mmCIF file of the C-alpha atoms, coordinates in Angstrom:
data_MODEL
# 
_entry.id   MODEL 
# 
loop_
_atom_site.group_PDB 
_atom_site.id 
_atom_site.type_symbol 
_atom_site.label_atom_id 
_atom_site.label_alt_id 
_atom_site.label_comp_id 
_atom_site.label_asym_id 
_atom_site.label_entity_id 
_atom_site.label_seq_id 
_atom_site.pdbx_PDB_ins_code 
_atom_site.Cartn_x 
_atom_site.Cartn_y 
_atom_site.Cartn_z 
_atom_site.occupancy 
_atom_site.B_iso_or_equiv 
_atom_site.pdbx_formal_charge 
_atom_site.auth_seq_id 
_atom_site.auth_comp_id 
_atom_site.auth_asym_id 
_atom_site.auth_atom_id 
_atom_site.pdbx_PDB_model_num 
ATOM 1  C CA . UNK A 1 1  ? 18.262 -145.720 -30.549 1.00 0.00 ? 1  UNK A CA 1 
ATOM 2  C CA . UNK A 1 2  ? 17.230 -146.629 -33.916 1.00 0.00 ? 2  UNK A CA 1 
ATOM 3  C CA . UNK A 1 3  ? 14.429 -145.539 -36.217 1.00 0.00 ? 3  UNK A CA 1 
ATOM 4  C CA . UNK A 1 4  ? 12.795 -148.606 -35.747 1.00 0.00 ? 4  UNK A CA 1 
ATOM 5  C CA . UNK A 1 5  ? 13.000 -148.669 -32.060 1.00 0.00 ? 5  UNK A CA 1 
ATOM 6  C CA . UNK A 1 6  ? 11.630 -145.194 -31.666 1.00 0.00 ? 6  UNK A CA 1 
ATOM 7  C CA . UNK A 1 7  ? 8.901  -146.174 -33.607 1.00 0.00 ? 7  UNK A CA 1 
ATOM 8  C CA . UNK A 1 8  ? 7.750  -148.859 -31.000 1.00 0.00 ? 8  UNK A CA 1 
ATOM 9  C CA . UNK A 1 9  ? 7.615  -146.211 -28.158 1.00 0.00 ? 9  UNK A CA 1 
ATOM 10 C CA . UNK A 1 10 ? 3.902  -146.265 -27.142 1.00 0.00 ? 10 UNK A CA 1 
ATOM 11 C CA . UNK A 1 11 ? 3.883  -143.775 -24.115 1.00 0.00 ? 11 UNK A CA 1 
ATOM 12 C CA . UNK A 1 12 ? 3.746  -140.135 -24.371 1.00 0.00 ? 12 UNK A CA 1 
ATOM 13 C CA . UNK A 1 13 ? 7.030  -138.317 -24.709 1.00 0.00 ? 13 UNK A CA 1 
ATOM 14 C CA . UNK A 1 14 ? 7.642  -134.609 -24.223 1.00 0.00 ? 14 UNK A CA 1 
ATOM 15 C CA . UNK A 1 15 ? 10.658 -132.844 -25.929 1.00 0.00 ? 15 UNK A CA 1 
ATOM 16 C CA . UNK A 1 16 ? 12.189 -129.561 -25.290 1.00 0.00 ? 16 UNK A CA 1 
ATOM 17 C CA . UNK A 1 17 ? 15.299 -128.108 -26.795 1.00 0.00 ? 17 UNK A CA 1 
ATOM 18 C CA . UNK A 1 18 ? 17.052 -124.776 -26.939 1.00 0.00 ? 18 UNK A CA 1 
ATOM 19 C CA . UNK A 1 19 ? 17.224 -122.824 -30.263 1.00 0.00 ? 19 UNK A CA 1 
ATOM 20 C CA . UNK A 1 20 ? 20.733 -121.826 -29.516 1.00 0.00 ? 20 UNK A CA 1 
ATOM 21 C CA . UNK A 1 21 ? 22.103 -125.317 -28.499 1.00 0.00 ? 21 UNK A CA 1 
ATOM 22 C CA . UNK A 1 22 ? 25.412 -125.996 -30.263 1.00 0.00 ? 22 UNK A CA 1 
ATOM 23 C CA . UNK A 1 23 ? 26.051 -129.269 -28.320 1.00 0.00 ? 23 UNK A CA 1 
ATOM 24 C CA . UNK A 1 24 ? 22.960 -131.295 -29.341 1.00 0.00 ? 24 UNK A CA 1 
ATOM 25 C CA . UNK A 1 25 ? 21.393 -129.138 -32.228 1.00 0.00 ? 25 UNK A CA 1 
ATOM 26 C CA . UNK A 1 26 ? 17.549 -129.904 -32.420 1.00 0.00 ? 26 UNK A CA 1 
ATOM 27 C CA . UNK A 1 27 ? 17.660 -131.021 -36.118 1.00 0.00 ? 27 UNK A CA 1 
ATOM 28 C CA . UNK A 1 28 ? 20.242 -133.407 -35.353 1.00 0.00 ? 28 UNK A CA 1 
ATOM 29 C CA . UNK A 1 29 ? 19.225 -134.685 -31.869 1.00 0.00 ? 29 UNK A CA 1 
ATOM 30 C CA . UNK A 1 30 ? 15.677 -133.932 -31.326 1.00 0.00 ? 30 UNK A CA 1 
ATOM 31 C CA . UNK A 1 31 ? 14.088 -134.019 -34.908 1.00 0.00 ? 31 UNK A CA 1 
ATOM 32 C CA . UNK A 1 32 ? 14.341 -137.836 -35.223 1.00 0.00 ? 32 UNK A CA 1 
ATOM 33 C CA . UNK A 1 33 ? 12.350 -138.542 -31.770 1.00 0.00 ? 33 UNK A CA 1 
ATOM 34 C CA . UNK A 1 34 ? 9.783  -136.120 -32.939 1.00 0.00 ? 34 UNK A CA 1 
ATOM 35 C CA . UNK A 1 35 ? 9.441  -137.625 -36.250 1.00 0.00 ? 35 UNK A CA 1 
ATOM 36 C CA . UNK A 1 36 ? 9.437  -141.255 -35.332 1.00 0.00 ? 36 UNK A CA 1 
ATOM 37 C CA . UNK A 1 37 ? 7.995  -141.591 -31.784 1.00 0.00 ? 37 UNK A CA 1 
ATOM 38 C CA . UNK A 1 38 ? 4.316  -141.661 -32.582 1.00 0.00 ? 38 UNK A CA 1 
ATOM 39 C CA . UNK A 1 39 ? 3.248  -139.880 -29.414 1.00 0.00 ? 39 UNK A CA 1 
ATOM 40 C CA . UNK A 1 40 ? 6.052  -137.402 -29.058 1.00 0.00 ? 40 UNK A CA 1 
ATOM 41 C CA . UNK A 1 41 ? 5.409  -133.710 -28.841 1.00 0.00 ? 41 UNK A CA 1 
ATOM 42 C CA . UNK A 1 42 ? 7.652  -130.924 -28.384 1.00 0.00 ? 42 UNK A CA 1 
ATOM 43 C CA . UNK A 1 43 ? 8.712  -127.356 -28.539 1.00 0.00 ? 43 UNK A CA 1 
ATOM 44 C CA . UNK A 1 44 ? 11.633 -125.021 -28.369 1.00 0.00 ? 44 UNK A CA 1 
ATOM 45 C CA . UNK A 1 45 ? 12.330 -123.807 -25.089 1.00 0.00 ? 45 UNK A CA 1 
ATOM 46 C CA . UNK A 1 46 ? 13.266 -120.386 -26.584 1.00 0.00 ? 46 UNK A CA 1 
ATOM 47 C CA . UNK A 1 47 ? 15.440 -119.224 -29.659 1.00 0.00 ? 47 UNK A CA 1 
ATOM 48 C CA . UNK A 1 48 ? 18.200 -118.099 -27.314 1.00 0.00 ? 48 UNK A CA 1 
ATOM 49 C CA . UNK A 1 49 ? 18.353 -121.020 -25.011 1.00 0.00 ? 49 UNK A CA 1 
ATOM 50 C CA . UNK A 1 50 ? 21.588 -122.961 -25.055 1.00 0.00 ? 50 UNK A CA 1 
ATOM 51 C CA . UNK A 1 51 ? 22.465 -126.383 -23.663 1.00 0.00 ? 51 UNK A CA 1 
ATOM 52 C CA . UNK A 1 52 ? 24.597 -124.863 -20.977 1.00 0.00 ? 52 UNK A CA 1 
ATOM 53 C CA . UNK A 1 53 ? 21.554 -123.032 -19.530 1.00 0.00 ? 53 UNK A CA 1 
ATOM 54 C CA . UNK A 1 54 ? 20.545 -126.232 -17.822 1.00 0.00 ? 54 UNK A CA 1 
ATOM 55 C CA . UNK A 1 55 ? 23.909 -127.194 -16.459 1.00 0.00 ? 55 UNK A CA 1 
ATOM 56 C CA . UNK A 1 56 ? 25.856 -124.209 -15.291 1.00 0.00 ? 56 UNK A CA 1 
ATOM 57 C CA . UNK A 1 57 ? 25.385 -122.822 -11.745 1.00 0.00 ? 57 UNK A CA 1 
ATOM 58 C CA . UNK A 1 58 ? 24.428 -119.231 -13.206 1.00 0.00 ? 58 UNK A CA 1 
ATOM 59 C CA . UNK A 1 59 ? 22.946 -119.598 -16.505 1.00 0.00 ? 59 UNK A CA 1 
ATOM 60 C CA . UNK A 1 60 ? 22.436 -116.389 -18.476 1.00 0.00 ? 60 UNK A CA 1 
ATOM 61 C CA . UNK A 1 61 ? 18.535 -117.377 -18.926 1.00 0.00 ? 61 UNK A CA 1 
ATOM 62 C CA . UNK A 1 62 ? 17.752 -119.015 -15.499 1.00 0.00 ? 62 UNK A CA 1 
ATOM 63 C CA . UNK A 1 63 ? 14.102 -118.376 -15.903 1.00 0.00 ? 63 UNK A CA 1 
ATOM 64 C CA . UNK A 1 64 ? 13.918 -120.879 -18.528 1.00 0.00 ? 64 UNK A CA 1 
ATOM 65 C CA . UNK A 1 65 ? 14.745 -123.599 -16.206 1.00 0.00 ? 65 UNK A CA 1 
ATOM 66 C CA . UNK A 1 66 ? 11.566 -122.634 -14.134 1.00 0.00 ? 66 UNK A CA 1 
ATOM 67 C CA . UNK A 1 67 ? 9.635  -122.423 -17.367 1.00 0.00 ? 67 UNK A CA 1 
ATOM 68 C CA . UNK A 1 68 ? 10.684 -125.948 -18.683 1.00 0.00 ? 68 UNK A CA 1 
ATOM 69 C CA . UNK A 1 69 ? 10.136 -127.402 -15.220 1.00 0.00 ? 69 UNK A CA 1 
ATOM 70 C CA . UNK A 1 70 ? 6.507  -126.246 -15.070 1.00 0.00 ? 70 UNK A CA 1 
ATOM 71 C CA . UNK A 1 71 ? 6.079  -127.506 -18.663 1.00 0.00 ? 71 UNK A CA 1 
ATOM 72 C CA . UNK A 1 72 ? 7.431  -130.932 -17.298 1.00 0.00 ? 72 UNK A CA 1 
ATOM 73 C CA . UNK A 1 73 ? 5.291  -131.007 -14.435 1.00 0.00 ? 73 UNK A CA 1 
ATOM 74 C CA . UNK A 1 74 ? 2.060  -130.076 -16.481 1.00 0.00 ? 74 UNK A CA 1 
ATOM 75 C CA . UNK A 1 75 ? 3.063  -132.957 -18.902 1.00 0.00 ? 75 UNK A CA 1 
ATOM 76 C CA . UNK A 1 76 ? 3.375  -135.410 -15.964 1.00 0.00 ? 76 UNK A CA 1 
ATOM 77 C CA . UNK A 1 77 ? 0.082  -134.307 -14.476 1.00 0.00 ? 77 UNK A CA 1 
ATOM 78 C CA . UNK A 1 78 ? -1.907 -134.871 -17.788 1.00 0.00 ? 78 UNK A CA 1 
ATOM 79 C CA . UNK A 1 79 ? -0.115 -138.264 -18.461 1.00 0.00 ? 79 UNK A CA 1 
ATOM 80 C CA . UNK A 1 80 ? 0.427  -139.836 -15.168 1.00 0.00 ? 80 UNK A CA 1 
ATOM 81 C CA . UNK A 1 81 ? -2.418 -139.056 -13.407 1.00 0.00 ? 81 UNK A CA 1 
ATOM 82 C CA . UNK A 1 82 ? -5.019 -139.104 -16.195 1.00 0.00 ? 82 UNK A CA 1 
# 
């Protein structure tokens, strides 16, 4: 997506990232979406959360999956059923 195309997104967008993600660092991959999608909001899933914590079968911090899942469910409840 380009900066211009992100600016045209008119729906709410919830973004989460891991503070220890070296695959898709937030300043490179997440920040452009937060900065240029008008209704985007987000927060870190935690300073020690890695990209791999969402993909490997036995992540070191598996509780973060539950946390982010709850946050996603809340986001959808607020924006889809409002």
